[in-house]
mmCIF file of C-alpha atoms in Angstrom:
data_model
loop_
_atom_site.group_PDB
_atom_site.id
_atom_site.type_symbol
_atom_site.label_atom_id
_atom_site.label_comp_id
_atom_site.label_asym_id
_atom_site.label_seq_id
_atom_site.Cartn_x
_atom_site.Cartn_y
_atom_site.Cartn_z
ATOM 1 C CA UNK A 4 -9.350 -28.179 -6.768
ATOM 2 C CA UNK A 5 -13.101 -27.807 -7.118
ATOM 3 C CA UNK A 6 -15.714 -25.656 -5.520
ATOM 4 C CA UNK A 7 -17.293 -28.757 -4.088
ATOM 5 C CA UNK A 8 -14.243 -29.288 -1.957
ATOM 6 C CA UNK A 9 -15.472 -26.689 0.539
ATOM 7 C CA UNK A 10 -18.661 -27.411 2.462
ATOM 8 C CA UNK A 11 -18.330 -24.856 5.274
ATOM 9 C CA UNK A 12 -20.465 -21.722 4.964
ATOM 10 C CA UNK A 13 -18.502 -18.507 4.684
ATOM 11 C CA UNK A 14 -19.452 -15.778 7.147
ATOM 12 C CA UNK A 15 -18.135 -12.348 6.112
ATOM 13 C CA UNK A 16 -16.364 -10.777 9.091
ATOM 14 C CA UNK A 17 -17.619 -7.394 10.387
ATOM 15 C CA UNK A 18 -20.046 -7.133 7.477
ATOM 16 C CA UNK A 19 -22.832 -5.463 9.496
ATOM 17 C CA UNK A 20 -20.650 -2.675 10.954
ATOM 18 C CA UNK A 21 -18.890 -2.267 7.609
ATOM 19 C CA UNK A 22 -22.118 -1.671 5.690
ATOM 20 C CA UNK A 23 -23.348 0.638 8.449
ATOM 21 C CA UNK A 24 -20.087 2.625 8.353
ATOM 22 C CA UNK A 25 -20.110 3.175 4.575
ATOM 23 C CA UNK A 26 -23.844 3.740 4.105
ATOM 24 C CA UNK A 27 -25.487 4.985 2.038
ATOM 25 C CA UNK A 28 -23.880 2.669 -0.518
ATOM 26 C CA UNK A 29 -24.113 3.612 -4.198
ATOM 27 C CA UNK A 30 -22.125 3.654 -7.414
ATOM 28 C CA UNK A 31 -19.218 1.380 -8.325
ATOM 29 C CA UNK A 32 -17.225 -0.441 -5.649
ATOM 30 C CA UNK A 33 -14.177 -2.704 -5.834
ATOM 31 C CA UNK A 34 -13.910 -5.744 -3.582
ATOM 32 C CA UNK A 35 -10.170 -6.404 -3.584
ATOM 33 C CA UNK A 36 -10.439 -9.739 -1.764
ATOM 34 C CA UNK A 37 -13.452 -11.329 -3.462
ATOM 35 C CA UNK A 38 -13.137 -14.775 -1.827
ATOM 36 C CA UNK A 39 -16.604 -16.302 -1.521
ATOM 37 C CA UNK A 40 -18.227 -13.049 -2.581
ATOM 38 C CA UNK A 41 -19.723 -12.215 0.818
ATOM 39 C CA UNK A 42 -18.758 -8.542 0.827
ATOM 40 C CA UNK A 43 -19.637 -8.158 -2.853
ATOM 41 C CA UNK A 44 -23.156 -9.464 -2.342
ATOM 42 C CA UNK A 45 -23.639 -7.353 0.782
ATOM 43 C CA UNK A 46 -22.567 -4.204 -1.072
ATOM 44 C CA UNK A 47 -24.962 -4.946 -3.930
ATOM 45 C CA UNK A 48 -27.787 -5.595 -1.464
ATOM 46 C CA UNK A 49 -26.995 -2.289 0.258
ATOM 47 C CA UNK A 50 -27.314 -0.279 -2.942
ATOM 48 C CA UNK A 51 -24.107 -0.512 -5.006
ATOM 49 C CA UNK A 52 -24.787 -0.361 -8.740
ATOM 50 C CA UNK A 53 -21.798 -2.571 -9.529
ATOM 51 C CA UNK A 54 -18.958 -4.352 -7.744
ATOM 52 C CA UNK A 55 -15.628 -5.273 -9.331
ATOM 53 C CA UNK A 56 -14.412 -8.427 -7.586
ATOM 54 C CA UNK A 57 -10.641 -8.963 -7.561
ATOM 55 C CA UNK A 58 -8.909 -12.126 -6.359
ATOM 56 C CA UNK A 59 -5.637 -13.883 -7.111
ATOM 57 C CA UNK A 60 -7.052 -17.286 -6.137
ATOM 58 C CA UNK A 61 -8.562 -19.063 -9.194
ATOM 59 C CA UNK A 62 -10.824 -21.061 -6.863
ATOM 60 C CA UNK A 63 -12.704 -17.897 -5.853
ATOM 61 C CA UNK A 64 -14.256 -17.471 -9.282
ATOM 62 C CA UNK A 65 -14.750 -21.202 -9.776
ATOM 63 C CA UNK A 66 -16.839 -21.264 -6.605
ATOM 64 C CA UNK A 67 -18.759 -18.129 -7.637
ATOM 65 C CA UNK A 68 -19.853 -19.695 -10.935
ATOM 66 C CA UNK A 69 -22.906 -21.225 -9.244
ATOM 67 C CA UNK A 70 -24.441 -17.854 -8.277
ATOM 68 C CA UNK A 71 -22.652 -14.964 -9.960
ATOM 69 C CA UNK A 72 -24.828 -15.102 -13.079
ATOM 70 C CA UNK A 73 -27.840 -14.054 -10.999
ATOM 71 C CA UNK A 74 -26.345 -10.548 -10.781
ATOM 72 C CA UNK A 75 -25.791 -10.042 -14.498
ATOM 73 C CA UNK A 76 -23.389 -7.208 -15.292
ATOM 74 C CA UNK A 77 -23.565 -5.839 -11.727
ATOM 75 C CA UNK A 78 -20.518 -8.007 -10.889
ATOM 76 C CA UNK A 79 -17.294 -7.865 -12.875
ATOM 77 C CA UNK A 80 -14.472 -10.230 -11.922
ATOM 78 C CA UNK A 81 -10.742 -9.656 -12.269
ATOM 79 C CA UNK A 82 -8.069 -12.297 -11.690
ATOM 80 C CA UNK A 83 -5.329 -10.243 -10.084
ATOM 81 C CA UNK A 84 -3.865 -8.711 -6.929
ATOM 82 C CA UNK A 85 -5.386 -5.768 -5.079
ATOM 83 C CA UNK A 86 -2.004 -4.009 -5.020
ATOM 84 C CA UNK A 87 -2.770 -3.198 -8.662
ATOM 85 C CA UNK A 88 -6.425 -2.302 -8.199
ATOM 86 C CA UNK A 89 -5.968 1.117 -9.781
ATOM 87 C CA UNK A 90 -5.030 -0.689 -13.003
ATOM 88 C CA UNK A 91 -8.417 -2.419 -12.987
ATOM 89 C CA UNK A 92 -10.644 0.571 -12.212
ATOM 90 C CA UNK A 93 -10.693 4.300 -11.482
ATOM 91 C CA UNK A 94 -13.107 6.923 -10.176
ATOM 92 C CA UNK A 95 -14.473 4.378 -7.692
ATOM 93 C CA UNK A 96 -17.089 5.075 -5.039
ATOM 94 C CA UNK A 97 -15.596 2.553 -2.654
ATOM 95 C CA UNK A 98 -12.944 -0.093 -2.022
ATOM 96 C CA UNK A 99 -13.219 -2.986 0.448
ATOM 97 C CA UNK A 100 -10.271 -5.146 1.544
ATOM 98 C CA UNK A 101 -10.724 -8.194 3.797
ATOM 99 C CA UNK A 102 -7.163 -9.229 4.627
ATOM 100 C CA UNK A 103 -5.666 -12.570 5.583
ATOM 101 C CA UNK A 104 -6.734 -16.080 4.661
ATOM 102 C CA UNK A 105 -10.343 -16.767 3.694
ATOM 103 C CA UNK A 106 -12.578 -19.538 4.984
ATOM 104 C CA UNK A 107 -12.604 -21.217 1.592
ATOM 105 C CA UNK A 108 -8.811 -21.473 1.710
ATOM 106 C CA UNK A 109 -8.559 -22.444 5.357
ATOM 107 C CA UNK A 110 -11.252 -25.110 5.211
ATOM 108 C CA UNK A 111 -9.807 -27.016 2.239
ATOM 109 C CA UNK A 112 -7.040 -29.286 3.524
ATOM 110 C CA UNK A 113 -5.402 -29.551 0.114
ATOM 111 C CA UNK A 114 -4.601 -25.826 0.149
ATOM 112 C CA UNK A 115 -2.224 -26.330 3.069
ATOM 113 C CA UNK A 116 -3.220 -23.298 5.165
ATOM 114 C CA UNK A 117 -4.507 -25.119 8.249
ATOM 115 C CA UNK A 118 -2.555 -26.799 11.039
ATOM 116 C CA UNK A 119 -5.755 -28.627 12.007
ATOM 117 C CA UNK A 120 -6.132 -30.547 8.737
ATOM 118 C CA UNK A 121 -3.526 -32.712 7.039
ATOM 119 C CA UNK A 122 -2.615 -31.564 3.573
ATOM 120 C CA UNK A 123 0.336 -30.551 1.399
ATOM 121 C CA UNK A 124 2.421 -27.727 2.862
ATOM 122 C CA UNK A 125 1.339 -25.202 0.245
ATOM 123 C CA UNK A 126 -0.316 -21.894 1.389
ATOM 124 C CA UNK A 127 -0.168 -20.226 -2.053
ATOM 125 C CA UNK A 128 -3.227 -18.048 -2.611
ATOM 126 C CA UNK A 129 -2.503 -17.784 -6.332
ATOM 127 C CA UNK A 130 -1.753 -21.537 -6.536
ATOM 128 C CA UNK A 131 1.565 -20.697 -8.202
ATOM 129 C CA UNK A 132 5.090 -19.719 -7.174
ATOM 130 C CA UNK A 133 7.097 -20.565 -4.054
ATOM 131 C CA UNK A 134 5.195 -22.708 -1.536
ATOM 132 C CA UNK A 135 5.482 -23.015 2.232
ATOM 133 C CA UNK A 136 7.201 -26.366 1.710
ATOM 134 C CA UNK A 137 9.811 -24.653 -0.456
ATOM 135 C CA UNK A 138 10.508 -22.152 2.324
ATOM 136 C CA UNK A 139 10.668 -24.782 5.056
ATOM 137 C CA UNK A 140 12.971 -27.063 3.068
ATOM 138 C CA UNK A 141 15.204 -24.552 1.272
ATOM 139 C CA UNK A 142 15.480 -21.373 3.357
ATOM 140 C CA UNK A 143 18.374 -21.111 5.801
ATOM 141 C CA UNK A 144 17.753 -21.427 9.513
ATOM 142 C CA UNK A 145 18.377 -17.691 9.917
ATOM 143 C CA UNK A 146 15.908 -16.828 7.147
ATOM 144 C CA UNK A 147 13.248 -19.023 8.697
ATOM 145 C CA UNK A 148 13.819 -17.509 12.141
ATOM 146 C CA UNK A 149 13.444 -14.012 10.678
ATOM 147 C CA UNK A 150 10.222 -14.924 8.864
ATOM 148 C CA UNK A 151 8.667 -16.535 11.935
ATOM 149 C CA UNK A 152 9.697 -13.678 14.228
ATOM 150 C CA UNK A 153 8.867 -10.702 12.012
ATOM 151 C CA UNK A 154 5.763 -12.051 10.277
ATOM 152 C CA UNK A 155 4.407 -14.208 13.098
ATOM 153 C CA UNK A 156 5.641 -12.220 16.112
ATOM 154 C CA UNK A 157 6.736 -15.569 17.549
ATOM 155 C CA UNK A 158 9.268 -15.198 20.380
ATOM 156 C CA UNK A 159 10.450 -18.806 20.000
ATOM 157 C CA UNK A 160 11.306 -18.259 16.333
ATOM 158 C CA UNK A 161 14.955 -19.393 16.564
ATOM 159 C CA UNK A 162 14.038 -22.589 18.383
ATOM 160 C CA UNK A 163 11.308 -23.352 15.846
ATOM 161 C CA UNK A 164 13.535 -22.586 12.841
ATOM 162 C CA UNK A 165 16.229 -24.898 14.189
ATOM 163 C CA UNK A 166 13.669 -27.676 14.653
ATOM 164 C CA UNK A 167 12.295 -27.189 11.128
ATOM 165 C CA UNK A 168 15.753 -27.508 9.599
ATOM 166 C CA UNK A 169 16.445 -30.631 11.671
ATOM 167 C CA UNK A 170 13.147 -32.211 10.552
ATOM 168 C CA UNK A 171 13.638 -31.675 6.810
ATOM 169 C CA UNK A 172 12.119 -32.610 4.469
ATOM 170 C CA UNK A 173 8.680 -31.385 5.549
ATOM 171 C CA UNK A 174 5.864 -31.920 3.078
ATOM 172 C CA UNK A 175 2.578 -31.776 5.020
ATOM 173 C CA UNK A 176 0.819 -29.361 7.355
ATOM 174 C CA UNK A 177 0.558 -31.806 10.233
ATOM 175 C CA UNK A 178 4.271 -32.602 9.993
ATOM 176 C CA UNK A 179 5.065 -28.924 10.443
ATOM 177 C CA UNK A 180 2.471 -28.470 13.190
ATOM 178 C CA UNK A 181 4.016 -31.369 15.123
ATOM 179 C CA UNK A 182 7.500 -29.859 14.825
ATOM 180 C CA UNK A 183 6.270 -26.508 16.141
ATOM 181 C CA UNK A 184 4.276 -28.127 18.961
ATOM 182 C CA UNK A 185 7.456 -29.845 20.091
ATOM 183 C CA UNK A 186 9.114 -26.451 20.591
ATOM 184 C CA UNK A 187 6.416 -24.811 22.690
ATOM 185 C CA UNK A 188 4.403 -25.521 25.843
ATOM 186 C CA UNK A 189 1.076 -27.257 25.364
ATOM 187 C CA UNK A 190 -1.712 -24.726 24.854
ATOM 188 C CA UNK A 191 -4.047 -24.189 27.779
ATOM 189 C CA UNK A 192 -7.831 -24.141 27.256
ATOM 190 C CA UNK A 193 -8.793 -20.950 25.457
ATOM 191 C CA UNK A 194 -5.292 -20.339 24.086
ATOM 192 C CA UNK A 195 -4.467 -20.484 20.388
ATOM 193 C CA UNK A 196 -2.744 -23.525 18.904
ATOM 194 C CA UNK A 197 1.078 -23.435 19.320
ATOM 195 C CA UNK A 198 1.545 -23.478 15.529
ATOM 196 C CA UNK A 199 -0.731 -20.477 14.877
ATOM 197 C CA UNK A 200 2.012 -17.848 14.642
ATOM 198 C CA UNK A 201 4.379 -19.992 12.576
ATOM 199 C CA UNK A 202 1.692 -20.862 10.038
ATOM 200 C CA UNK A 203 0.667 -17.200 9.856
ATOM 201 C CA UNK A 204 4.266 -16.150 9.256
ATOM 202 C CA UNK A 205 4.868 -18.642 6.465
ATOM 203 C CA UNK A 206 1.572 -17.734 4.779
ATOM 204 C CA UNK A 207 2.440 -14.036 4.864
ATOM 205 C CA UNK A 208 5.902 -14.704 3.436
ATOM 206 C CA UNK A 209 4.647 -17.008 0.678
ATOM 207 C CA UNK A 210 1.999 -14.519 -0.434
ATOM 208 C CA UNK A 211 3.997 -11.318 0.142
ATOM 209 C CA UNK A 212 1.032 -10.011 2.121
ATOM 210 C CA UNK A 213 2.560 -6.969 3.806
ATOM 211 C CA UNK A 214 3.941 -5.550 0.569
ATOM 212 C CA UNK A 215 0.582 -6.255 -1.074
ATOM 213 C CA UNK A 216 -1.152 -4.300 1.686
ATOM 214 C CA UNK A 217 1.176 -1.310 1.490
ATOM 215 C CA UNK A 218 0.846 -1.105 -2.286
ATOM 216 C CA UNK A 219 -2.895 -1.783 -2.132
ATOM 217 C CA UNK A 220 -3.516 1.166 0.196
ATOM 218 C CA UNK A 221 -1.664 3.474 -2.179
ATOM 219 C CA UNK A 222 -3.540 2.007 -5.167
ATOM 220 C CA UNK A 223 -6.861 2.653 -3.411
ATOM 221 C CA UNK A 224 -5.861 6.280 -2.884
ATOM 222 C CA UNK A 225 -5.249 6.579 -6.615
ATOM 223 C CA UNK A 226 -8.447 4.770 -7.656
ATOM 224 C CA UNK A 227 -11.071 6.372 -5.403
ATOM 225 C CA UNK A 228 -12.962 9.504 -6.427
ATOM 226 C CA UNK A 229 -13.345 12.405 -3.975
ATOM 227 C CA UNK A 230 -15.874 11.221 -1.391
ATOM 228 C CA UNK A 231 -15.085 7.582 -2.147
ATOM 229 C CA UNK A 232 -14.690 5.281 0.837
ATOM 230 C CA UNK A 233 -12.035 2.762 1.850
ATOM 231 C CA UNK A 234 -12.939 -0.016 4.294
ATOM 232 C CA UNK A 235 -10.233 -2.435 5.468
ATOM 233 C CA UNK A 236 -10.736 -5.463 7.732
ATOM 234 C CA UNK A 237 -7.542 -6.693 9.421
ATOM 235 C CA UNK A 238 -6.864 -9.727 11.596
ATOM 236 C CA UNK A 239 -3.648 -9.056 13.471
ATOM 237 C CA UNK A 240 -1.638 -6.206 14.923
ATOM 238 C CA UNK A 241 0.858 -5.639 12.095
ATOM 239 C CA UNK A 242 -1.866 -5.332 9.460
ATOM 240 C CA UNK A 243 -3.902 -2.978 11.623
ATOM 241 C CA UNK A 244 -0.839 -0.879 12.452
ATOM 242 C CA UNK A 245 -0.003 -0.503 8.762
ATOM 243 C CA UNK A 246 -3.529 0.612 7.877
ATOM 244 C CA UNK A 247 -3.702 2.977 10.853
ATOM 245 C CA UNK A 248 -0.344 4.594 10.086
ATOM 246 C CA UNK A 249 -1.139 4.951 6.403
ATOM 247 C CA UNK A 250 -4.401 6.748 7.128
ATOM 248 C CA UNK A 251 -2.790 8.905 9.813
ATOM 249 C CA UNK A 252 0.063 9.927 7.530
ATOM 250 C CA UNK A 253 -2.099 10.627 4.501
ATOM 251 C CA UNK A 254 -4.810 12.426 6.500
ATOM 252 C CA UNK A 255 -2.263 14.865 7.911
ATOM 253 C CA UNK A 256 -2.779 13.582 11.450
ATOM 254 C CA UNK A 257 0.593 13.953 13.171
ATOM 255 C CA UNK A 258 -0.784 13.972 16.710
ATOM 256 C CA UNK A 259 1.029 10.745 17.555
ATOM 257 C CA UNK A 260 4.298 11.631 15.841
ATOM 258 C CA UNK A 261 7.582 11.335 17.726
ATOM 259 C CA UNK A 262 8.451 14.835 19.000
ATOM 260 C CA UNK A 263 12.165 14.072 18.546
ATOM 261 C CA UNK A 264 11.750 13.092 14.891
ATOM 262 C CA UNK A 265 12.613 15.603 12.150
ATOM 263 C CA UNK A 266 9.797 17.961 11.289
ATOM 264 C CA UNK A 267 7.913 16.954 8.164
ATOM 265 C CA UNK A 268 6.153 19.217 5.708
ATOM 266 C CA UNK A 269 2.421 19.579 6.192
ATOM 267 C CA UNK A 270 0.395 17.748 3.566
ATOM 268 C CA UNK A 271 -3.010 18.399 2.092
ATOM 269 C CA UNK A 272 -5.083 15.588 3.616
ATOM 270 C CA UNK A 273 -5.921 12.820 1.146
ATOM 271 C CA UNK A 274 -8.281 11.125 3.609
ATOM 272 C CA UNK A 275 -10.892 12.133 6.149
ATOM 273 C CA UNK A 276 -11.222 9.807 9.133
ATOM 274 C CA UNK A 277 -14.508 10.123 10.980
ATOM 275 C CA UNK A 278 -13.891 7.296 13.474
ATOM 276 C CA UNK A 279 -10.281 7.151 14.626
ATOM 277 C CA UNK A 280 -10.777 4.035 16.725
ATOM 278 C CA UNK A 281 -11.001 0.712 14.910
ATOM 279 C CA UNK A 282 -14.346 -1.121 14.982
ATOM 280 C CA UNK A 283 -14.298 -4.660 16.404
ATOM 281 C CA UNK A 284 -16.823 -7.513 16.539
ATOM 282 C CA UNK A 285 -19.781 -7.339 18.909
ATOM 283 C CA UNK A 286 -21.004 -10.205 21.087
ATOM 284 C CA UNK A 287 -23.455 -11.385 18.433
ATOM 285 C CA UNK A 288 -20.738 -11.678 15.809
ATOM 286 C CA UNK A 289 -18.363 -13.478 18.159
ATOM 287 C CA UNK A 290 -21.098 -16.008 18.905
ATOM 288 C CA UNK A 291 -21.838 -16.511 15.205
ATOM 289 C CA UNK A 292 -18.252 -16.477 13.966
ATOM 290 C CA UNK A 293 -15.360 -17.125 16.391
ATOM 291 C CA UNK A 294 -12.878 -16.331 13.595
ATOM 292 C CA UNK A 295 -13.874 -12.685 13.988
ATOM 293 C CA UNK A 296 -12.370 -12.363 17.477
ATOM 294 C CA UNK A 297 -9.190 -10.556 16.352
ATOM 295 C CA UNK A 298 -10.721 -8.582 13.482
ATOM 296 C CA UNK A 299 -10.713 -4.787 13.202
ATOM 297 C CA UNK A 300 -12.359 -2.466 10.712
ATOM 298 C CA UNK A 301 -11.038 0.943 9.676
ATOM 299 C CA UNK A 302 -12.891 3.275 7.314
ATOM 300 C CA UNK A 303 -11.746 6.503 5.647
ATOM 301 C CA UNK A 304 -13.152 8.911 3.056
ATOM 302 C CA UNK A 305 -11.098 10.159 0.110
ATOM 303 C CA UNK A 306 -10.664 13.897 -0.353
ATOM 304 C CA UNK A 307 -9.809 15.696 -3.584
ATOM 305 C CA UNK A 308 -6.083 16.001 -2.708
ATOM 306 C CA UNK A 309 -3.653 14.445 -5.217
ATOM 307 C CA UNK A 310 -2.621 10.850 -4.520
ATOM 308 C CA UNK A 311 0.951 10.269 -3.422
ATOM 309 C CA UNK A 312 3.072 7.228 -2.615
ATOM 310 C CA UNK A 313 4.349 6.603 0.892
ATOM 311 C CA UNK A 314 7.418 4.725 2.101
ATOM 312 C CA UNK A 315 6.195 1.295 3.300
ATOM 313 C CA UNK A 316 8.786 1.490 6.072
ATOM 314 C CA UNK A 317 6.836 4.379 7.585
ATOM 315 C CA UNK A 318 3.867 2.041 8.037
ATOM 316 C CA UNK A 319 5.660 -0.311 10.424
ATOM 317 C CA UNK A 320 5.931 -3.018 7.783
ATOM 318 C CA UNK A 321 8.640 -5.629 8.448
ATOM 319 C CA UNK A 322 11.116 -4.682 5.762
ATOM 320 C CA UNK A 323 13.630 -7.532 5.494
ATOM 321 C CA UNK A 324 13.324 -9.038 2.036
ATOM 322 C CA UNK A 325 11.854 -12.526 2.002
ATOM 323 C CA UNK A 326 12.163 -15.511 -0.217
ATOM 324 C CA UNK A 327 8.745 -15.967 -1.796
ATOM 325 C CA UNK A 328 6.331 -13.784 -3.690
ATOM 326 C CA UNK A 329 2.873 -13.251 -4.954
#
């Protein structure tokens, strides 16, 4: 895979409101989802002294080779996962996480993320480990139904899983997309493609994305200095719910707690949340970048309270163990 394989420009989602929300920008930041470097460059332009770019996809740094030298030692790159970001840096002024699949991955057919382009059924961000084809061809029908339902929120998950098993072996993205399309009504104008939720579910399972997010939020709490800022861009309801619940729990905000649940001990807030409502794209961004339509930004400021772990189950993360990993 080469950098030349992608010709589509990458437009960082919610970059204008993100920079506005965390300004003034200074010090050392960590971009936990480096991708095409859009957030990293925006942070440097806004005043960051240095950005540590983390990505598990080897292609990210291959593509950056053409421009990264222009920034000298203001950019440091780390091949790794953001769930371990506190192992790469500490005493940070800020952490940015842009979740989900990046344009560079989606636009390259050979990566197998897109149901609109024919390619191998892969979906591995790290380009190693269990692939989407492995899941489709080896997981049981029940396992597949669980993955598609819990990770894709697809109500027709059992029907789709049964059809996948019947169609084995599946090796390409368009083969899978055709199987899913055969299980669902044809999409009306303006509706998402019938295979959207199934592809999302398999990608999340292959890359262990929900566990990565839960661990990454806790790692950010450990790595940020008092006054440091966390900015997270999500693209669907489960991700946003996890981020929201994490910040609520660790900021001591129990306003939405279940009154019938056992009383929990009051904590010293580890985060300060100045805007409780998530920030979404404006009309200008939607016109420039339709992929931003489901995106949400949440920002929080670290206090000086000690960092603590939190049970991922309390974040609304689907907990059933999956076949597949990082």
